[in-house]
Short mmCIF file of C-alpha atoms in Angstrom, two decimals:
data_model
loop_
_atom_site.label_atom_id
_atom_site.label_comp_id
_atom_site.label_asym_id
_atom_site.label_seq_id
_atom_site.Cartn_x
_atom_site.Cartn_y
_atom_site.Cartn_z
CA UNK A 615 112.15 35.42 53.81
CA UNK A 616 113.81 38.36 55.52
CA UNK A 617 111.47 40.65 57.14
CA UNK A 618 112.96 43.55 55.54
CA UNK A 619 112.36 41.57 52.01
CA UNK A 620 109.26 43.70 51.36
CA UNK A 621 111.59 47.14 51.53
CA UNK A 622 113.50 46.44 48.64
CA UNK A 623 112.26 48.80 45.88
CA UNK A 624 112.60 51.30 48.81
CA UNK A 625 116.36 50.93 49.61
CA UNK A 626 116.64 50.29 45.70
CA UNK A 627 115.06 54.30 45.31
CA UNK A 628 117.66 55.28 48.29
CA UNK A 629 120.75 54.21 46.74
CA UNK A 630 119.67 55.55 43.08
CA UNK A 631 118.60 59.04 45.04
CA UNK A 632 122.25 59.06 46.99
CA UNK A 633 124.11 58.77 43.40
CA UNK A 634 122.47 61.69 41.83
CA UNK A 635 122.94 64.16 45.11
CA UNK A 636 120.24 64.64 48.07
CA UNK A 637 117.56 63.02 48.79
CA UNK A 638 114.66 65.11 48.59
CA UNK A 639 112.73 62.97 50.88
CA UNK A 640 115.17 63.38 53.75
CA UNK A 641 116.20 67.44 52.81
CA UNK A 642 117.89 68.68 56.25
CA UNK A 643 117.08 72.00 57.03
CA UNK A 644 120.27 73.39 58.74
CA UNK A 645 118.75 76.50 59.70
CA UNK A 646 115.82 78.21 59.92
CA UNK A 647 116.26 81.88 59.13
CA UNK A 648 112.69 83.12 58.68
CA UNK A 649 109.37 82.11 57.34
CA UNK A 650 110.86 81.78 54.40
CA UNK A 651 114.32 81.23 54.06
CA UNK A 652 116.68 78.47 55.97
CA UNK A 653 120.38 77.19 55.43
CA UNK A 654 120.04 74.33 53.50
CA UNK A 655 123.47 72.42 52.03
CA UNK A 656 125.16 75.37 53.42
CA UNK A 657 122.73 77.78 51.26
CA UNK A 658 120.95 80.31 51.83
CA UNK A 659 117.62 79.21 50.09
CA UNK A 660 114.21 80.40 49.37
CA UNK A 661 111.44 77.83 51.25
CA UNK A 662 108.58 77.37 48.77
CA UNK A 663 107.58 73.93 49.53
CA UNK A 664 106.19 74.39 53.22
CA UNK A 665 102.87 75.20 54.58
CA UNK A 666 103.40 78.71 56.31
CA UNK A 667 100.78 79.97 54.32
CA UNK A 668 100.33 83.48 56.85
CA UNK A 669 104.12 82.77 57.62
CA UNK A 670 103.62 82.96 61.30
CA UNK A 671 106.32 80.42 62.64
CA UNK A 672 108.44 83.78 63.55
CA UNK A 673 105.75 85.60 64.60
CA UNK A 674 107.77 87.49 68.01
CA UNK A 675 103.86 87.03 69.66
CA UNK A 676 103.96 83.36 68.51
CA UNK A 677 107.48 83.21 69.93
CA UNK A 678 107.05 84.75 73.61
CA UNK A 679 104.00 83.05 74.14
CA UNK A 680 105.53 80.10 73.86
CA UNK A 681 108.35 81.23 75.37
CA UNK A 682 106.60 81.91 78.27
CA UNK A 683 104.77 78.42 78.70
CA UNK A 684 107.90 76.78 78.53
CA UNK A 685 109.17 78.85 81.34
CA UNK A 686 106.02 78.63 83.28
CA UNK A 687 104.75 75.00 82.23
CA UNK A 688 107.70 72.87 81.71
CA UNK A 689 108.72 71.10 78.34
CA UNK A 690 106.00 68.76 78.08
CA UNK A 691 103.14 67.57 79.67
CA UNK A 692 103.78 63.46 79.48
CA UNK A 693 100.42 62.16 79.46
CA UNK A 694 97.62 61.81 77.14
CA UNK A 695 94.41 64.34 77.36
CA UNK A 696 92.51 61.69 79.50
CA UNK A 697 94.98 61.46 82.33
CA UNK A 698 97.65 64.40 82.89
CA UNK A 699 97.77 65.12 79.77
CA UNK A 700 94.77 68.32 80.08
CA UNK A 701 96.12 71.93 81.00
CA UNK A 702 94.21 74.82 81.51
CA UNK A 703 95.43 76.15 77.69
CA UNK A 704 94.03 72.99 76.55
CA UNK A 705 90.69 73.34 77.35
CA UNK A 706 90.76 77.23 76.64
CA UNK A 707 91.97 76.51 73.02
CA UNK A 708 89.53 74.42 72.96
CA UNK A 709 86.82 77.04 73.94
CA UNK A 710 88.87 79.54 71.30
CA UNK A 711 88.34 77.59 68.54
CA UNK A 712 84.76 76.71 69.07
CA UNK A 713 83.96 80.50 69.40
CA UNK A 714 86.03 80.96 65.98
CA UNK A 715 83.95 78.43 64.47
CA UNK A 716 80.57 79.44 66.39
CA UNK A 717 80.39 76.06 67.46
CA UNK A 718 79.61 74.35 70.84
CA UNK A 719 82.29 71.32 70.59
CA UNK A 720 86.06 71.36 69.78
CA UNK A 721 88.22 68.68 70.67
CA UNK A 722 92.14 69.62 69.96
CA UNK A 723 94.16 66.72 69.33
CA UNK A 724 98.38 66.58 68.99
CA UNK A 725 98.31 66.36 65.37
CA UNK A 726 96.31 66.80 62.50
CA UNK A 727 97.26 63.24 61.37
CA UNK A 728 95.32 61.99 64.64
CA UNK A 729 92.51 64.48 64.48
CA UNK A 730 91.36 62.44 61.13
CA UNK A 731 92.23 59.27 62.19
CA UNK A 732 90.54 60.08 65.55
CA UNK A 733 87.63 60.87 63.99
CA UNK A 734 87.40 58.56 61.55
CA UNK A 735 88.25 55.76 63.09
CA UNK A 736 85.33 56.25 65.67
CA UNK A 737 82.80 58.00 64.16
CA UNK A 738 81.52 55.54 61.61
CA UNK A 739 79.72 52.65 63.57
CA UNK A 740 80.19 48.97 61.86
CA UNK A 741 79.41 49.11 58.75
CA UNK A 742 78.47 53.01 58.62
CA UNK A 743 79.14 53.74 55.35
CA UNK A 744 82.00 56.40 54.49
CA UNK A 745 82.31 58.03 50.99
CA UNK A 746 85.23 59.49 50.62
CA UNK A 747 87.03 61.95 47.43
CA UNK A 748 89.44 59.40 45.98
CA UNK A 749 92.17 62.52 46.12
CA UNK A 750 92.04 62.32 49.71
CA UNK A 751 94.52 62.76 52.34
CA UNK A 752 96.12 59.65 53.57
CA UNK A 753 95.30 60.65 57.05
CA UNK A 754 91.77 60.04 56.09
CA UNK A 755 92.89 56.90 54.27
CA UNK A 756 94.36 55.64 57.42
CA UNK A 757 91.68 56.84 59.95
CA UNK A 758 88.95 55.19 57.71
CA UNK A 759 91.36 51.79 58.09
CA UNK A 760 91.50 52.30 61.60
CA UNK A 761 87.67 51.83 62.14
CA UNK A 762 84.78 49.78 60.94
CA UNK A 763 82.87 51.87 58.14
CA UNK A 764 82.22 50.47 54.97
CA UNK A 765 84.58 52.40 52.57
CA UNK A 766 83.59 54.05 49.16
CA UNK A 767 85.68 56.10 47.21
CA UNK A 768 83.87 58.89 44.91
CA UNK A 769 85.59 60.92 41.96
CA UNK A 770 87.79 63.73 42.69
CA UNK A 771 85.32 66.68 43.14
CA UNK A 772 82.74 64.52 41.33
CA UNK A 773 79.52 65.92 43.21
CA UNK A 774 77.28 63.45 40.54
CA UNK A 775 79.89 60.83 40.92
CA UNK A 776 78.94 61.12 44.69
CA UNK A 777 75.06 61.22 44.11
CA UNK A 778 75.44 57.77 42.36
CA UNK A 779 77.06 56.12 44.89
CA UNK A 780 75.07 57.35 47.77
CA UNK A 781 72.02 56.24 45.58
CA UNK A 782 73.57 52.96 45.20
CA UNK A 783 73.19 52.73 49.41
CA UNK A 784 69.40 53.00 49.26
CA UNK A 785 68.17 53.73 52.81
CA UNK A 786 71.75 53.37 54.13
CA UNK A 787 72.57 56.33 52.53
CA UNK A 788 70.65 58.54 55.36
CA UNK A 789 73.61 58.69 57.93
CA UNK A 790 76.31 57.87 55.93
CA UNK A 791 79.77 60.03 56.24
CA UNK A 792 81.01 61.93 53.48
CA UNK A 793 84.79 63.31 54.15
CA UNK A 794 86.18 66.12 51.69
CA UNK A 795 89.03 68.34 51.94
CA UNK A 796 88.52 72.61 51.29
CA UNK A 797 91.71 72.49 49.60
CA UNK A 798 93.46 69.54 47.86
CA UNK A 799 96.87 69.86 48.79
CA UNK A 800 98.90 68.30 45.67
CA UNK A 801 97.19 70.43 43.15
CA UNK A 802 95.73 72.95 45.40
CA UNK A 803 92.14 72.87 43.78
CA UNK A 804 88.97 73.36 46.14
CA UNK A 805 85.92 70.88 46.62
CA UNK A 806 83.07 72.41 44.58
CA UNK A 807 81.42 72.28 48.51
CA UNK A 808 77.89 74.00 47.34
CA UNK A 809 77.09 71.31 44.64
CA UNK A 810 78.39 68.88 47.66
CA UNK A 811 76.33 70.10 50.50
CA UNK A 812 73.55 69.68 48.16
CA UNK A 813 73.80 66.13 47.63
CA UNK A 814 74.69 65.80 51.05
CA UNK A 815 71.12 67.20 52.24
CA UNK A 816 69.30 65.34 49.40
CA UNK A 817 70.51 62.30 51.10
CA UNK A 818 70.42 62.68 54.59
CA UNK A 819 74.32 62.43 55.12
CA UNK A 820 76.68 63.88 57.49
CA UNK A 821 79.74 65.92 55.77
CA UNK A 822 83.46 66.54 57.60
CA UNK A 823 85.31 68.97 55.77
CA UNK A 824 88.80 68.98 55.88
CA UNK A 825 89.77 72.37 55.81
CA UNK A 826 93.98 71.88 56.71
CA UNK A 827 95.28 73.62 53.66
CA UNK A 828 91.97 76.14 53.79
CA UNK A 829 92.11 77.47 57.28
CA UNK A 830 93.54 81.15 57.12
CA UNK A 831 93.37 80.65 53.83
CA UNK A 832 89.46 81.42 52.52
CA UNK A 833 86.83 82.82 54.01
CA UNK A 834 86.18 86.50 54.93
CA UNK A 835 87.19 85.06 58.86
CA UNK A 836 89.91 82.57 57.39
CA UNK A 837 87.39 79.62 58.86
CA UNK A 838 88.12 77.91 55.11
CA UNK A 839 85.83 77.13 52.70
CA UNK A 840 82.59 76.03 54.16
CA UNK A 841 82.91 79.87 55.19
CA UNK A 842 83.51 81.13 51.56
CA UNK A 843 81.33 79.43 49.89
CA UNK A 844 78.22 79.97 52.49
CA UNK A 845 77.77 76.53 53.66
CA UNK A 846 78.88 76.33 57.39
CA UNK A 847 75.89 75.63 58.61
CA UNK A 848 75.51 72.07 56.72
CA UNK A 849 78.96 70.84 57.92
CA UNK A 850 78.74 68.73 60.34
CA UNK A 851 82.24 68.12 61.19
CA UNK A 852 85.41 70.56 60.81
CA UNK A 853 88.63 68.87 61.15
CA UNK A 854 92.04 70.96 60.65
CA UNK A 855 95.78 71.37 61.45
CA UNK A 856 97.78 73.94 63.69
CA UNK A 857 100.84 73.12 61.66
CA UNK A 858 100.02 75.00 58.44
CA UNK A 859 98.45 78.44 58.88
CA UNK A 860 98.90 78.50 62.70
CA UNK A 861 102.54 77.41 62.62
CA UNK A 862 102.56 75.16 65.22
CA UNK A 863 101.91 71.88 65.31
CA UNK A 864 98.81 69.73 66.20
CA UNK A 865 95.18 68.94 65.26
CA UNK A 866 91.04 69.94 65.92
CA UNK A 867 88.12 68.76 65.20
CA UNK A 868 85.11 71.57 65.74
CA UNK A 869 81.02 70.31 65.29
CA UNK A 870 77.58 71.61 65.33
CA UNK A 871 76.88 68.73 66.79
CA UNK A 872 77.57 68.84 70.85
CA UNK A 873 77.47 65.03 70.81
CA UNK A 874 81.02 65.12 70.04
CA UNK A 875 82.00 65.92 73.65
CA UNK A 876 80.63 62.39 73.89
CA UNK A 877 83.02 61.07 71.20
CA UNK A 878 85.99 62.17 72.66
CA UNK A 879 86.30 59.18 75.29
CA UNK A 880 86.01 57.10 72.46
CA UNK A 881 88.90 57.83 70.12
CA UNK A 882 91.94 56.05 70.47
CA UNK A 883 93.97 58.49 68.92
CA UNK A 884 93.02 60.79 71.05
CA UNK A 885 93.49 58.73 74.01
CA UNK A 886 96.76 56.61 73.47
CA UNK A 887 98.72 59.19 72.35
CA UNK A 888 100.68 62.38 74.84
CA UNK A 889 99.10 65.62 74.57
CA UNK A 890 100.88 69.08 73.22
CA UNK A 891 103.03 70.34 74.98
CA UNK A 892 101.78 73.67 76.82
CA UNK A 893 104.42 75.89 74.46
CA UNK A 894 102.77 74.39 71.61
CA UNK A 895 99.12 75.42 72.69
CA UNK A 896 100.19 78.85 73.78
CA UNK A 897 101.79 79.91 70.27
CA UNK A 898 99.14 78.23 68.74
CA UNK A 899 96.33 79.97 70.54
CA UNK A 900 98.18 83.54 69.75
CA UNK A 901 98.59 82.50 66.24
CA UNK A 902 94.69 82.24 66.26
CA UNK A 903 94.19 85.52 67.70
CA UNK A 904 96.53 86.78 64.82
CA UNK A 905 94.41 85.10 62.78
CA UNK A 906 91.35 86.75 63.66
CA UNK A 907 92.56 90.13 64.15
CA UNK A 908 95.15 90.27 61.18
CA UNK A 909 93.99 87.45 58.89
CA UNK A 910 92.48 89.40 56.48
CA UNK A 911 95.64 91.60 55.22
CA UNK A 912 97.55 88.27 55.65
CA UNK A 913 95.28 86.50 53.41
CA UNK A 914 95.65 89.56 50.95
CA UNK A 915 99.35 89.32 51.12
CA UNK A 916 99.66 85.43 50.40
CA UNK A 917 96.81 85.81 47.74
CA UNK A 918 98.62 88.27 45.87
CA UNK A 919 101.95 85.84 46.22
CA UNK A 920 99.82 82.79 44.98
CA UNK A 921 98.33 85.24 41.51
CA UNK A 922 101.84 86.45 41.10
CA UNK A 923 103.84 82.75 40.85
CA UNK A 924 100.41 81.41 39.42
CA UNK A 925 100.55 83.78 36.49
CA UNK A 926 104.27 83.88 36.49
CA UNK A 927 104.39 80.62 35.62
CA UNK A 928 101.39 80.27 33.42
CA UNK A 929 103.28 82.51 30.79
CA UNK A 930 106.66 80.63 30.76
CA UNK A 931 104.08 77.70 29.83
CA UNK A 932 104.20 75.57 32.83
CA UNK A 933 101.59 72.87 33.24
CA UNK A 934 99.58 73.78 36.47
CA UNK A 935 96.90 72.50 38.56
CA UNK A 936 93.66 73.33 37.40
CA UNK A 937 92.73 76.91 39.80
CA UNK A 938 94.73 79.38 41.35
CA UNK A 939 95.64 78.45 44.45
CA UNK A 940 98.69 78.98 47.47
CA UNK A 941 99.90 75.60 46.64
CA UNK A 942 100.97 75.74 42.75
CA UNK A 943 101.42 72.32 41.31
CA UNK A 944 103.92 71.92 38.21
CA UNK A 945 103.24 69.19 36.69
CA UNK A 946 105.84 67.14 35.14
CA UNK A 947 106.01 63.67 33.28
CA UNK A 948 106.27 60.10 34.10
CA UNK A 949 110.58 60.16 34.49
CA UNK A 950 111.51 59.61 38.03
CA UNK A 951 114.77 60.41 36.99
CA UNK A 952 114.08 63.65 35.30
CA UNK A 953 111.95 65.05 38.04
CA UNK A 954 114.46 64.21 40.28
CA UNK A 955 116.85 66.22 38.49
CA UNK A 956 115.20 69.42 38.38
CA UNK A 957 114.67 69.29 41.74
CA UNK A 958 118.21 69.06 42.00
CA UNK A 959 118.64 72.30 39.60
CA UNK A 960 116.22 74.05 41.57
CA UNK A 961 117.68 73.56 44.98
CA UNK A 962 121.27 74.00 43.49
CA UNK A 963 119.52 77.60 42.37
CA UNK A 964 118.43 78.66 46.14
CA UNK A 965 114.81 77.47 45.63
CA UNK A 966 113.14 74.44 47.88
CA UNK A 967 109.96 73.09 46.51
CA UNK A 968 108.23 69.15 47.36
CA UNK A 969 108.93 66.54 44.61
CA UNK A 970 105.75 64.52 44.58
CA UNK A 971 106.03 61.25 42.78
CA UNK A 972 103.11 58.71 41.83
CA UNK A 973 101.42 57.04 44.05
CA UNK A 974 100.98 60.15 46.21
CA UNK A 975 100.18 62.03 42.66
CA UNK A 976 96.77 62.06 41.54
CA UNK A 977 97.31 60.59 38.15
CA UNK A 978 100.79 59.14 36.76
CA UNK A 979 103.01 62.44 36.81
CA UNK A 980 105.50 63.19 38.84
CA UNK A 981 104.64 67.29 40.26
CA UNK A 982 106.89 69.94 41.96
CA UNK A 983 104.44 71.62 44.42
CA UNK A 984 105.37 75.27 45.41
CA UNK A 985 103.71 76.69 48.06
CA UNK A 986 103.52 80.10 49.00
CA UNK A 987 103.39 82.31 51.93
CA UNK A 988 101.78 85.64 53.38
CA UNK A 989 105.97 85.99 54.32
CA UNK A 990 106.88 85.83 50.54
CA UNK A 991 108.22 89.10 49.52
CA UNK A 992 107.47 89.77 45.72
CA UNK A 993 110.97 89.59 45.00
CA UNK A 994 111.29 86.04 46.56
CA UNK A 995 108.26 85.21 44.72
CA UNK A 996 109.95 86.60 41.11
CA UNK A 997 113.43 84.11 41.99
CA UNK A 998 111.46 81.55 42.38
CA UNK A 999 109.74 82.06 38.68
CA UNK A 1000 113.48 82.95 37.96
CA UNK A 1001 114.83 79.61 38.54
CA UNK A 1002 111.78 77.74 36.78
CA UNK A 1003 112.38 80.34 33.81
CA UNK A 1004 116.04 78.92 33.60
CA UNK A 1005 114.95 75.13 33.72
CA UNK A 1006 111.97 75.29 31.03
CA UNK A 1007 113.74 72.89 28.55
CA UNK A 1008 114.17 70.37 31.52
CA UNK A 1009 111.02 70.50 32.20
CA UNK A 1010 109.73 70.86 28.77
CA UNK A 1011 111.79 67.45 28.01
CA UNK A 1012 110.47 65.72 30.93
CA UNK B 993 70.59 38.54 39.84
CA UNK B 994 73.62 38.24 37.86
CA UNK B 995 75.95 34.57 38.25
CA UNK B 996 79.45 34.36 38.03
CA UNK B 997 79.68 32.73 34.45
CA UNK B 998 77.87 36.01 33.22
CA UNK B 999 80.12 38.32 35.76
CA UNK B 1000 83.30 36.97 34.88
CA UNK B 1001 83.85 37.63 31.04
CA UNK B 1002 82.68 41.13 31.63
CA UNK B 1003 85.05 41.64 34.30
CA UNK B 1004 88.15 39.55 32.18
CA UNK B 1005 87.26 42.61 29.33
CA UNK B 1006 87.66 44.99 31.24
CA UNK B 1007 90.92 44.01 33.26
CA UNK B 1008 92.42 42.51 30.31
CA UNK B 1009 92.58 46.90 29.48
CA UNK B 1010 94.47 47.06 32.73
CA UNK B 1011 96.82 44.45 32.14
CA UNK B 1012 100.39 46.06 32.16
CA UNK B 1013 101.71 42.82 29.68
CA UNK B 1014 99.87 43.20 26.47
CA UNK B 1015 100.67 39.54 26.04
CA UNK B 1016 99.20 38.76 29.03
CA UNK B 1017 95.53 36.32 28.84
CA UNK B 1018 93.15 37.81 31.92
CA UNK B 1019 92.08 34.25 33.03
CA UNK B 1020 90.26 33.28 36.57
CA UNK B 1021 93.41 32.71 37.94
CA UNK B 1022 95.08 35.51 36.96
CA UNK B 1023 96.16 37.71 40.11
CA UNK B 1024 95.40 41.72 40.41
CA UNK B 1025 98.53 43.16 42.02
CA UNK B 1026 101.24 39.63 40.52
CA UNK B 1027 99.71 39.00 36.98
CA UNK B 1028 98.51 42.62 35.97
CA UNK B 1029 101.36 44.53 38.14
CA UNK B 1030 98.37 47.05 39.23
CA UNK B 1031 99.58 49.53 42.44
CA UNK B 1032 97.39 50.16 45.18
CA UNK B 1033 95.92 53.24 44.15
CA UNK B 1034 95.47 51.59 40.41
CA UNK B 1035 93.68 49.03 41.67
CA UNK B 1036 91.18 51.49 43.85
CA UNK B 1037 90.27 53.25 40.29
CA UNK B 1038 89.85 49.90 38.47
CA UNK B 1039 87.42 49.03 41.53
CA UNK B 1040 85.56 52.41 40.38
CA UNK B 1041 84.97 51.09 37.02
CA UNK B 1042 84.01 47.86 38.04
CA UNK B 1043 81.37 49.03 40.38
CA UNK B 1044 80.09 51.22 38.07
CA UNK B 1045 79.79 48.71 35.44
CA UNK B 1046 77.90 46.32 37.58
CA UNK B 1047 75.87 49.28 39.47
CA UNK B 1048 77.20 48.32 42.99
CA UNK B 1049 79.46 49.43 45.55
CA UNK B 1050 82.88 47.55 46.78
CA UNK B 1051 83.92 48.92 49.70
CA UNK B 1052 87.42 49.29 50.26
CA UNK B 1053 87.26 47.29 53.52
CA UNK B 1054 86.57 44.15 51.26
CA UNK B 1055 89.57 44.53 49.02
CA UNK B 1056 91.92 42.27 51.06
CA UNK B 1057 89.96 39.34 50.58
CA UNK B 1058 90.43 40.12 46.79
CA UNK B 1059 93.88 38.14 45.40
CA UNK B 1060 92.26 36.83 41.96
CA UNK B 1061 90.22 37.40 39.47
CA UNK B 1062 87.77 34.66 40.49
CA UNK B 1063 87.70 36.18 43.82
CA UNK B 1064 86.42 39.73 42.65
CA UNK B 1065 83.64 37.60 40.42
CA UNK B 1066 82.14 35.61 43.21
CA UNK B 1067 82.54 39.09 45.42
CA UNK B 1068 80.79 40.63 42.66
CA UNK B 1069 78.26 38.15 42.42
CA UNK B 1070 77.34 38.20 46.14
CA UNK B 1071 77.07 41.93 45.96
CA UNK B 1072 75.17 42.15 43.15
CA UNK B 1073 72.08 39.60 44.69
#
């Protein structure tokens, strides 16, 4: 049997994408105009399917500081964190986002991706057992496959679902790992964290919170939602992404626990892998200045964008995920082929949004997730409600 | 502790709901992802059910030992004692 056997369906899905127009797993953006607009198919066209939620990727501050380490530092630092791979920004991002956190241990990794599979992979000992929300991330999927915990899969924000199957554990259920996310990021619905934390402490657990899609987002400080909801103190592990809120790229992990200084010559991912690049950790540690300094009329801005679509929506009688939230899912039916097409019609209307289809759906449907941003004028927001108005009997029919 | 021959009709019942033929008989031999055409991530909620049914846990990690029915019976029945 060919190797390339098992690929099948997959070139089968290409060549019935290519016939109907793009593909919108392989969109091309041709330019990059602002936070929220590029060139795409020769188009000027409204970005609503990224994750700039404070829409600092053209941030001038973000820009010259990495300007200036490219200058100054070179292009890249070719080598991993343990060898060559550590420059002085490194550490003091680091130190940055501990103080942000009030923590004493951050460990910045070159993607979010490997910050969970870092973690995960190496925190759980043999047969440790992990519980994680089946809506999860795949990176936490992947980082769980990675290592050697014993694997157990609760409801989607099911905090009794949880209590069950940490009771099932008995004594093993004192040390276990529980891994949720602040913010679910196909429907854009929060962990219910307080009822969490509670079974957490009832057990004797350890929690990580992934707070990717909730960092900038909640929170008086932007920390996410262990900081909204008044639980910080009984997380035990932070993990998040530069490439959403911060506009950069890479991954952290921050702890109460200094033991995880300890942990870092232990994770592969961290290890095999070449650090940022010193551009990269410059605009991302000015992005988290902005953050603290500006995040809070940021956060106002994208808040109002996320009501505004939210509601906008609601009354042309979308089906949305189930809270208000800067990702909005629509949620449409089973047809590949339908979805596919209003995609088509929205992107042929100056709008880009994500076409999610099942299995990375929770459920069967196939979902257009919009996403806003702090950039969002109100008058980008209203075309993009604009070009949904005009394709309600698609969707409707879908 | 619960034996296979009690496991396995309870488990048949409840995968014969899962089965994507409706002509399809669940047997011992019948295969999860072949036979009843379940996904990956269809087969992680039909492991939910099943655990709660029989009050235990299946961790993921065991899941690629699983190809038949049988299998996830005599799993079951090990996990269960």
């Amino acid at each position: 049997m060919s190797l390339f056997e098992r690929f099948r369906h997959i070139a089968a899905l290409r060549e019935e994408f290519s016939r109907v127009g793009d593909n919108p797993f392989n969109i091309v953006i041709e330019e990059a105009l602002s936070a929220t607009e590029a060139v795409v198919n020769g188009r000027r066209t409204i970005l609503a399917g990224t994750n700039n939620y404070l829409g600092l990727t053209f941030d001038p501050r973000c820009i010259a500081a990495g300007c200036e380490a490219l200058e100054h530092q070179g292009t890249g630092t070719t080598g991993s964190r343990m060898a060559n791979g550590t420059y002085a920004g490194h550490l003091a991002l680091e130190r940055e986002l501990a103080q942000f956190f009030g923590c004493p241990s951050a460990i910045v990794f070159s993607t979010g991706y490997l910050a969970n599979l870092g973690i995960l992979s190496t925190l759980p000992g043999a047969g440790t057992p992990v519980l994680l929300d089946a809506d999860s991330h795949a990176s936490i999927y992947d980082g769980c496959r990675l290592g050697n915990g014993e694997v157990i899969r609760f409801r989607h924000n099911d905090p009794a679902d949880l209590d069950r199957r940490l009771g099932r554990l008995g004594e093993r259920a004192a040390g276990a790992l529980i891994v949720v996310e602040g913010i679910y990021s196909m429907l854009g619905d929060q962990a219910p964290l307080t009822e969490i934390v509670e079974v957490k402490k009832r057990h004797g657990a350890y929690l990580v919170v992934d707070e990717a899609h909730s960092l900038g987002v909640l929170g008086t400080g932007g920390r996410g939602l262990a900081e909204q909801v008044g639980v910080a103190d009984e997380v035990d592990f932070i993990v998040g992404t530069f490439s959403k809120s911060l506009g950069a790229v890479g991954g952290f992990c921050v702890s109460k626990w200094p033991q995880l200084e300890d942990v870092r010559y232990a994770m592969r991912p961290y290890i095999f892998t070449a650090s940022s690049s010193p551009a990269v950790i410059e605009s991302t540690r000015m992005a988290l200045r902005i953050l603290e300094q500006e995040g809070s009329a940021l956060r106002e801005r994208l808040w109002d964008n996320a009501h505004r679509l939210y509601r906008g929506l609601l009354e042309l009688g979308f089906s949305l995920g189930p809270e208000t939230s800067p990702v909005v899912a629509v949620t449409l039916g089973r047809s590949k082929e339908t979805a596919l097409a209003v995609w088509h019609q929205l992107l042929a209307r100056g709008v880009y949004v994500n076409l999610v289809m099942p299995p990375a759906t929770p459920g069967t449907n196939c979902l257009l997730r919009c996403s806003l941003s702090a950039a969002h004028s109100r008058d980008q927001v209203d075309r993009i409600i604009d070009a949904f108005s005009s394709l309600r009997e698609q969707v409707a029919a879908c | 502790m619960k034996e296979q021959r009690e496991i396995l009709p309870v488990l048949i019942e409840i995968l014969q709901s899962y089965a994507q033929d409706p002509g399809l008989v669940v047997t011992e031999e019948t295969s999860l992802t072949a036979d009843l055409e379940l996904d990956s991530v269809k087969l992680l909620d039909l492991m939910m059910e099943i655990e709660d049914r029989f009050d235990v846990s299946i961790p993921m990690n065991l899941l690629p030992d699983i190809h038949t029915v049988g299998d996830l019976a005599k799993k079951l029945e090990e996990l269960v004692s």
